PDB file of C-alpha atoms in Angstrom:
ATOM      1  CA  MET U   1     -15.174  -0.812 -41.539  1.00  0.00           C
ATOM      2  CA  LEU U   2     -17.112   1.626 -39.097  1.00  0.00           C
ATOM      3  CA  LYS U   3     -18.864  -1.034 -37.451  1.00  0.00           C
ATOM      4  CA  ARG U   4     -15.555  -3.209 -37.207  1.00  0.00           C
ATOM      5  CA  LEU U   5     -14.120  -0.088 -36.045  1.00  0.00           C
ATOM      6  CA  GLY U   6     -17.610   0.394 -33.319  1.00  0.00           C
ATOM      7  CA  LEU U   7     -17.870  -3.429 -32.505  1.00  0.00           C
ATOM      8  CA  CYS U   8     -13.891  -2.792 -31.693  1.00  0.00           C
ATOM      9  CA  ALA U   9     -14.375   0.327 -29.028  1.00  0.00           C
ATOM     10  CA  ALA U  10     -17.342  -1.663 -27.594  1.00  0.00           C
ATOM     11  CA  ALA U  11     -15.373  -4.558 -25.942  1.00  0.00           C
ATOM     12  CA  LEU U  12     -12.667  -2.462 -24.934  1.00  0.00           C
ATOM     13  CA  LEU U  13     -14.562  -0.421 -22.876  1.00  0.00           C
ATOM     14  CA  PHE U  14     -16.348  -3.675 -22.045  1.00  0.00           C
ATOM     15  CA  ALA U  15     -13.179  -5.392 -21.079  1.00  0.00           C
ATOM     16  CA  ILE U  16     -12.012  -2.344 -19.013  1.00  0.00           C
ATOM     17  CA  GLY U  17     -14.963  -2.212 -17.293  1.00  0.00           C
ATOM     18  CA  THR U  18     -14.742  -5.782 -16.336  1.00  0.00           C
ATOM     19  CA  ALA U  19     -11.423  -6.075 -15.812  1.00  0.00           C
ATOM     20  CA  THR U  20     -10.978  -3.110 -12.584  1.00  0.00           C
ATOM     21  CA  PRO U  21     -13.514  -5.102 -10.199  1.00  0.00           C
ATOM     22  CA  ALA U  22     -11.499  -8.345 -10.644  1.00  0.00           C
ATOM     23  CA  HIS U  23      -8.845  -6.940  -9.859  1.00  0.00           C
ATOM     24  CA  ALA U  24     -10.463  -5.055  -6.719  1.00  0.00           C
ATOM     25  CA  ALA U  25     -12.645  -7.644  -5.291  1.00  0.00           C
ATOM     26  CA  LEU U  26     -10.209  -8.883  -3.014  1.00  0.00           C
ATOM     27  CA  VAL U  27      -6.755  -7.967  -1.921  1.00  0.00           C
ATOM     28  CA  THR U  28      -5.121  -9.642   0.593  1.00  0.00           C
ATOM     29  CA  PHE U  29      -1.818  -8.662   1.268  1.00  0.00           C
ATOM     30  CA  THR U  30       0.705  -9.342   5.085  1.00  0.00           C
ATOM     31  CA  THR U  31       3.116  -7.175   6.392  1.00  0.00           C
ATOM     32  CA  THR U  32       6.375  -6.556   8.341  1.00  0.00           C
ATOM     33  CA  GLY U  33       8.248  -4.374   9.727  1.00  0.00           C
ATOM     34  CA  THR U  34      12.040  -4.109  10.723  1.00  0.00           C
ATOM     35  CA  PHE U  35      14.250  -1.574  12.753  1.00  0.00           C
ATOM     36  CA  GLY U  36      17.823  -1.025  11.380  1.00  0.00           C
ATOM     37  CA  SER U  37      19.543  -1.285  14.869  1.00  0.00           C
ATOM     38  CA  SER U  38      17.420  -4.663  15.602  1.00  0.00           C
ATOM     39  CA  GLY U  39      16.885  -6.313  12.904  1.00  0.00           C
ATOM     40  CA  THR U  40      13.313  -6.883  14.538  1.00  0.00           C
ATOM     41  CA  SER U  41       9.303  -5.098  14.712  1.00  0.00           C
ATOM     42  CA  THR U  42      10.912  -4.014  18.405  1.00  0.00           C
ATOM     43  CA  PHE U  43      13.039  -0.583  18.993  1.00  0.00           C
ATOM     44  CA  THR U  44      14.345   0.307  22.445  1.00  0.00           C
ATOM     45  CA  ALA U  45      14.016   3.778  22.589  1.00  0.00           C
ATOM     46  CA  VAL U  46      15.701   4.469  26.074  1.00  0.00           C
ATOM     47  CA  PRO U  47      15.363   2.590  29.459  1.00  0.00           C
ATOM     48  CA  GLY U  48      11.353   2.003  30.248  1.00  0.00           C
ATOM     49  CA  VAL U  49      10.106   3.466  26.728  1.00  0.00           C
ATOM     50  CA  THR U  50       9.918   0.657  23.719  1.00  0.00           C
ATOM     51  CA  ILE U  51       8.486   0.898  19.612  1.00  0.00           C
ATOM     52  CA  SER U  52       6.806  -2.418  18.657  1.00  0.00           C
ATOM     53  CA  PHE U  53       5.521  -2.559  14.922  1.00  0.00           C
ATOM     54  CA  LEU U  54       2.172  -4.765  14.828  1.00  0.00           C
ATOM     55  CA  THR U  55       1.762  -6.100  11.359  1.00  0.00           C
ATOM     56  CA  GLY U  56      -1.348  -5.545   8.701  1.00  0.00           C
ATOM     57  CA  GLY U  57      -3.404  -8.053   7.791  1.00  0.00           C
ATOM     58  CA  ALA U  58      -6.213  -8.664   4.960  1.00  0.00           C
ATOM     59  CA  PHE U  59      -7.752  -6.012   3.129  1.00  0.00           C
ATOM     60  CA  GLY U  60     -11.341  -6.800   1.095  1.00  0.00           C
ATOM     61  CA  GLY U  61     -14.389  -5.570  -0.299  1.00  0.00           C
ATOM     62  CA  ALA U  62     -12.851  -3.122  -2.668  1.00  0.00           C
ATOM     63  CA  THR U  63     -15.936  -2.158  -5.156  1.00  0.00           C
ATOM     64  CA  GLY U  64     -13.257  -1.831  -8.527  1.00  0.00           C
ATOM     65  CA  THR U  65     -13.956   2.214  -8.821  1.00  0.00           C
ATOM     66  CA  ALA U  66     -11.610   4.833  -9.649  1.00  0.00           C
ATOM     67  CA  THR U  67     -12.080   6.028  -6.024  1.00  0.00           C
ATOM     68  CA  PRO U  68      -8.577   4.369  -4.513  1.00  0.00           C
ATOM     69  CA  SER U  69      -9.327   1.940  -1.220  1.00  0.00           C
ATOM     70  CA  HIS U  70      -8.018   3.100   1.837  1.00  0.00           C
ATOM     71  CA  VAL U  71      -6.256   0.210   4.047  1.00  0.00           C
ATOM     72  CA  THR U  72      -3.829  -0.028   7.153  1.00  0.00           C
ATOM     73  CA  LEU U  73      -0.360  -1.322   6.895  1.00  0.00           C
ATOM     74  CA  GLY U  74       0.749  -1.919  10.452  1.00  0.00           C
ATOM     75  CA  THR U  75       0.656   0.060  13.659  1.00  0.00           C
ATOM     76  CA  PHE U  76       3.301   1.553  16.015  1.00  0.00           C
ATOM     77  CA  SER U  77       2.938   0.749  19.409  1.00  0.00           C
ATOM     78  CA  THR U  78       4.858   2.945  21.850  1.00  0.00           C
ATOM     79  CA  VAL U  79       4.895   1.575  25.415  1.00  0.00           C
ATOM     80  CA  GLY U  80       7.224   2.481  28.634  1.00  0.00           C
ATOM     81  CA  THR U  81       6.566   4.228  32.299  1.00  0.00           C
ATOM     82  CA  SER U  82       9.752   6.314  32.795  1.00  0.00           C
ATOM     83  CA  THR U  83       7.927   9.429  33.160  1.00  0.00           C
ATOM     84  CA  THR U  84      11.529  11.668  33.225  1.00  0.00           C
ATOM     85  CA  THR U  85      13.399  10.201  30.701  1.00  0.00           C
ATOM     86  CA  SER U  86      13.641  11.719  27.384  1.00  0.00           C
ATOM     87  CA  LYS U  87      16.133  11.114  24.503  1.00  0.00           C
ATOM     88  CA  THR U  88      17.005  11.693  20.792  1.00  0.00           C
ATOM     89  CA  VAL U  89      16.437   8.839  18.811  1.00  0.00           C
ATOM     90  CA  SER U  90      17.540   7.583  15.009  1.00  0.00           C
ATOM     91  CA  ASP U  91      16.953   4.439  12.962  1.00  0.00           C
ATOM     92  CA  THR U  92      16.176   3.449  10.338  1.00  0.00           C
ATOM     93  CA  PHE U  93      12.786   1.209   9.324  1.00  0.00           C
ATOM     94  CA  THR U  94      11.953  -1.102   6.522  1.00  0.00           C
ATOM     95  CA  LEU U  95       8.196  -1.787   6.183  1.00  0.00           C
ATOM     96  CA  LYS U  96       7.501  -5.130   3.928  1.00  0.00           C
ATOM     97  CA  ILE U  97       3.462  -6.048   2.141  1.00  0.00           C
ATOM     98  CA  PHE U  98       3.026  -9.381   1.359  1.00  0.00           C
ATOM     99  CA  GLN U  99       0.473  -9.526  -1.292  1.00  0.00           C
ATOM    100  CA  THR U 100      -1.217 -13.024  -1.917  1.00  0.00           C
ATOM    101  CA  LEU U 101      -4.026 -11.865  -4.014  1.00  0.00           C
ATOM    102  CA  PRO U 102      -4.727 -10.987  -7.103  1.00  0.00           C
ATOM    103  CA  GLY U 103      -1.781 -12.074  -7.827  1.00  0.00           C
ATOM    104  CA  ALA U 104       1.391 -13.269  -5.149  1.00  0.00           C
ATOM    105  CA  GLY U 105       4.810 -10.364  -5.091  1.00  0.00           C
ATOM    106  CA  THR U 106       5.803  -7.798  -2.331  1.00  0.00           C
ATOM    107  CA  GLY U 107       7.084  -4.610  -2.167  1.00  0.00           C
ATOM    108  CA  THR U 108       9.145  -2.496   0.565  1.00  0.00           C
ATOM    109  CA  PHE U 109       9.180   0.974   1.918  1.00  0.00           C
ATOM    110  CA  VAL U 110      12.213   2.715   2.957  1.00  0.00           C
ATOM    111  CA  GLY U 111      11.608   4.966   5.898  1.00  0.00           C
ATOM    112  CA  SER U 112      13.042   6.379   9.083  1.00  0.00           C
ATOM    113  CA  LEU U 113      12.762   7.314  12.720  1.00  0.00           C
ATOM    114  CA  THR U 114      13.884  10.265  14.294  1.00  0.00           C
ATOM    115  CA  GLY U 115      12.580  12.756  17.083  1.00  0.00           C
ATOM    116  CA  THR U 116      12.763  11.931  20.938  1.00  0.00           C
ATOM    117  CA  LEU U 117      10.580   9.865  22.594  1.00  0.00           C
ATOM    118  CA  ARG U 118       9.497  10.128  26.237  1.00  0.00           C
ATOM    119  CA  VAL U 119       6.092   8.346  28.371  1.00  0.00           C
ATOM    120  CA  ASN U 120       3.883  11.372  28.283  1.00  0.00           C
ATOM    121  CA  GLN U 121       5.837  13.400  25.712  1.00  0.00           C
ATOM    122  CA  SER U 122       7.089  12.496  22.420  1.00  0.00           C
ATOM    123  CA  LYS U 123       8.066  14.221  19.080  1.00  0.00           C
ATOM    124  CA  ALA U 124       9.069  11.543  17.054  1.00  0.00           C
ATOM    125  CA  TYR U 125       8.042  10.761  13.646  1.00  0.00           C
ATOM    126  CA  VAL U 126       8.859   7.282  11.001  1.00  0.00           C
ATOM    127  CA  GLN U 127       8.808   9.298   7.600  1.00  0.00           C
ATOM    128  CA  PHE U 128       9.105   6.818   4.421  1.00  0.00           C
ATOM    129  CA  SER U 129      11.418   8.180   1.949  1.00  0.00           C
ATOM    130  CA  GLY U 130      10.733   8.033  -1.936  1.00  0.00           C
ATOM    131  CA  PRO U 131       8.299   6.444  -3.429  1.00  0.00           C
ATOM    132  CA  LEU U 132       5.909   6.581  -1.828  1.00  0.00           C
ATOM    133  CA  THR U 133       4.281   4.421  -4.168  1.00  0.00           C
ATOM    134  CA  ILE U 134       5.252   0.820  -4.951  1.00  0.00           C
ATOM    135  CA  GLU U 135       3.367  -1.683  -7.160  1.00  0.00           C
ATOM    136  CA  ILE U 136       2.376  -5.519  -6.938  1.00  0.00           C
ATOM    137  CA  ALA U 137       1.044  -7.806  -9.439  1.00  0.00           C
ATOM    138  CA  GLY U 138      -1.013  -5.268 -10.504  1.00  0.00           C
ATOM    139  CA  ILE U 139      -2.017  -3.147  -7.582  1.00  0.00           C
ATOM    140  CA  ARG U 140      -0.975  -0.140  -6.502  1.00  0.00           C
ATOM    141  CA  TYR U 141      -0.016   0.983  -2.658  1.00  0.00           C
ATOM    142  CA  HIS U 142       0.148   4.416  -1.992  1.00  0.00           C
ATOM    143  CA  LEU U 143       1.223   5.823   1.482  1.00  0.00           C
ATOM    144  CA  THR U 144      -0.594   8.838   2.644  1.00  0.00           C
ATOM    145  CA  GLU U 145      -0.437  10.883   5.120  1.00  0.00           C
ATOM    146  CA  ALA U 146      -1.870   9.229   8.890  1.00  0.00           C
ATOM    147  CA  ASP U 147      -1.343  12.064  11.713  1.00  0.00           C
ATOM    148  CA  ALA U 148       0.914  14.555  10.865  1.00  0.00           C
ATOM    149  CA  GLY U 149      -0.319  15.938   7.609  1.00  0.00           C
ATOM    150  CA  ILE U 150       2.791  14.537   5.697  1.00  0.00           C
ATOM    151  CA  ASP U 151       2.494  11.627   3.583  1.00  0.00           C
ATOM    152  CA  GLY U 152       4.358   9.000   3.921  1.00  0.00           C
ATOM    153  CA  ARG U 153       5.049   9.872   8.011  1.00  0.00           C
ATOM    154  CA  ALA U 154       3.030   7.951  11.282  1.00  0.00           C
ATOM    155  CA  GLU U 155       3.659  10.641  14.139  1.00  0.00           C
ATOM    156  CA  LEU U 156       4.461   8.515  17.246  1.00  0.00           C
ATOM    157  CA  LYS U 157       2.659   9.258  19.500  1.00  0.00           C
ATOM    158  CA  PRO U 158       3.422   8.543  23.201  1.00  0.00           C
ATOM    159  CA  PRO U 159       1.718   6.444  26.194  1.00  0.00           C
ATOM    160  CA  SER U 160       0.233   8.299  27.709  1.00  0.00           C
ATOM    161  CA  SER U 161      -1.723   8.854  24.556  1.00  0.00           C
ATOM    162  CA  GLY U 162      -2.800   5.225  23.380  1.00  0.00           C
ATOM    163  CA  GLY U 163       0.615   4.868  22.285  1.00  0.00           C
ATOM    164  CA  LEU U 164      -1.134   3.702  18.484  1.00  0.00           C
ATOM    165  CA  SER U 165       0.377   5.376  15.606  1.00  0.00           C
ATOM    166  CA  THR U 166      -0.810   3.829  11.563  1.00  0.00           C
ATOM    167  CA  VAL U 167       0.738   3.435   8.333  1.00  0.00           C
ATOM    168  CA  GLU U 168      -1.839   3.718   5.623  1.00  0.00           C
ATOM    169  CA  ALA U 169      -2.343   3.846   2.511  1.00  0.00           C
ATOM    170  CA  ASP U 170      -4.283   3.719  -0.683  1.00  0.00           C
ATOM    171  CA  ILE U 171      -5.015   1.285  -2.831  1.00  0.00           C
ATOM    172  CA  VAL U 172      -6.218   0.840  -6.527  1.00  0.00           C
ATOM    173  CA  PRO U 173      -5.684  -1.993  -9.487  1.00  0.00           C
ATOM    174  CA  GLU U 174      -3.058  -0.721 -11.519  1.00  0.00           C
ATOM    175  CA  PRO U 175      -4.898   1.383 -14.796  1.00  0.00           C
ATOM    176  CA  ALA U 176      -2.227  -0.255 -16.954  1.00  0.00           C
ATOM    177  CA  SER U 177      -3.955  -4.289 -15.784  1.00  0.00           C
ATOM    178  CA  ALA U 178      -6.789  -3.672 -17.131  1.00  0.00           C
ATOM    179  CA  LEU U 179      -5.727  -2.009 -20.038  1.00  0.00           C
ATOM    180  CA  LEU U 180      -3.820  -5.009 -21.675  1.00  0.00           C
ATOM    181  CA  LEU U 181      -7.199  -7.431 -20.525  1.00  0.00           C
ATOM    182  CA  GLY U 182      -9.115  -4.739 -22.400  1.00  0.00           C
ATOM    183  CA  LEU U 183      -6.152  -5.039 -25.402  1.00  0.00           C
ATOM    184  CA  GLY U 184      -6.027  -8.912 -25.297  1.00  0.00           C
ATOM    185  CA  PHE U 185     -10.028  -9.412 -25.800  1.00  0.00           C
ATOM    186  CA  LEU U 186      -9.337  -6.469 -28.310  1.00  0.00           C
ATOM    187  CA  GLY U 187      -7.367  -9.126 -30.108  1.00  0.00           C
ATOM    188  CA  SER U 188      -9.716 -12.044 -29.866  1.00  0.00           C
ATOM    189  CA  ALA U 189     -12.303  -9.935 -30.763  1.00  0.00           C
ATOM    190  CA  ALA U 190     -10.140  -9.313 -34.318  1.00  0.00           C
ATOM    191  CA  ALA U 191      -9.106 -13.274 -34.679  1.00  0.00           C
ATOM    192  CA  ALA U 192     -13.279 -14.398 -34.277  1.00  0.00           C
ATOM    193  CA  ARG U 193     -13.909 -12.023 -37.102  1.00  0.00           C
ATOM    194  CA  ARG U 194     -10.791 -13.196 -39.652  1.00  0.00           C
ATOM    195  CA  ARG U 195     -12.438 -16.972 -38.674  1.00  0.00           C
ATOM    196  CA  ARG U 196     -15.539 -16.030 -39.847  1.00  0.00           C
ATOM    197  CA  LYS U 197     -14.988 -13.675 -42.292  1.00  0.00           C
ATOM    198  CA  THR U 198     -12.431 -17.115 -43.965  1.00  0.00           C
ATOM    199  CA  GLN U 199     -15.312 -19.447 -43.451  1.00  0.00           C
ATOM    200  CA  ALA U 200     -17.538 -17.364 -45.455  1.00  0.00           C
TER     201      ALA U 200
END
């Protein structure tokens, strides 16, 4: 009996150890971003100052360890020429993730754009509201801080300082996926033992 339990435990540990790298070996996704007022990826804050969301691409090379891998889900680009106009901005923003590997699925983060914008000085940001973690086909995406030290926040830089602000996230395989695969291996091992016992 103890020998059987030992075999089961070894099979479970092996299954979990091999399942996680299988999920994390390659994660491929694209993203889209839409401002509520325009229905597009571009928001005209003031005449001569525009915010655009540049979509994200693919990520590969995760090791499959317990340490999350850091990715960029897209970049806000603020451009403009007017140096005197400043305006308070307020809008909604929706970020969608379309994952193709290791399994197909979609997920959505919703946030709000607030603050003031001008070419040489801005105090504006996009803050995503909860939940800041979503799961797509066994992969968890958790929004982290980009510039302002607050998870789920991207502080918009003015054009004079480069105008690029990223949406940052950590991705990691969902532990339940590895566990379920491990339990499947245990079931297969138990069935094999029963077959051997009936054949003897």
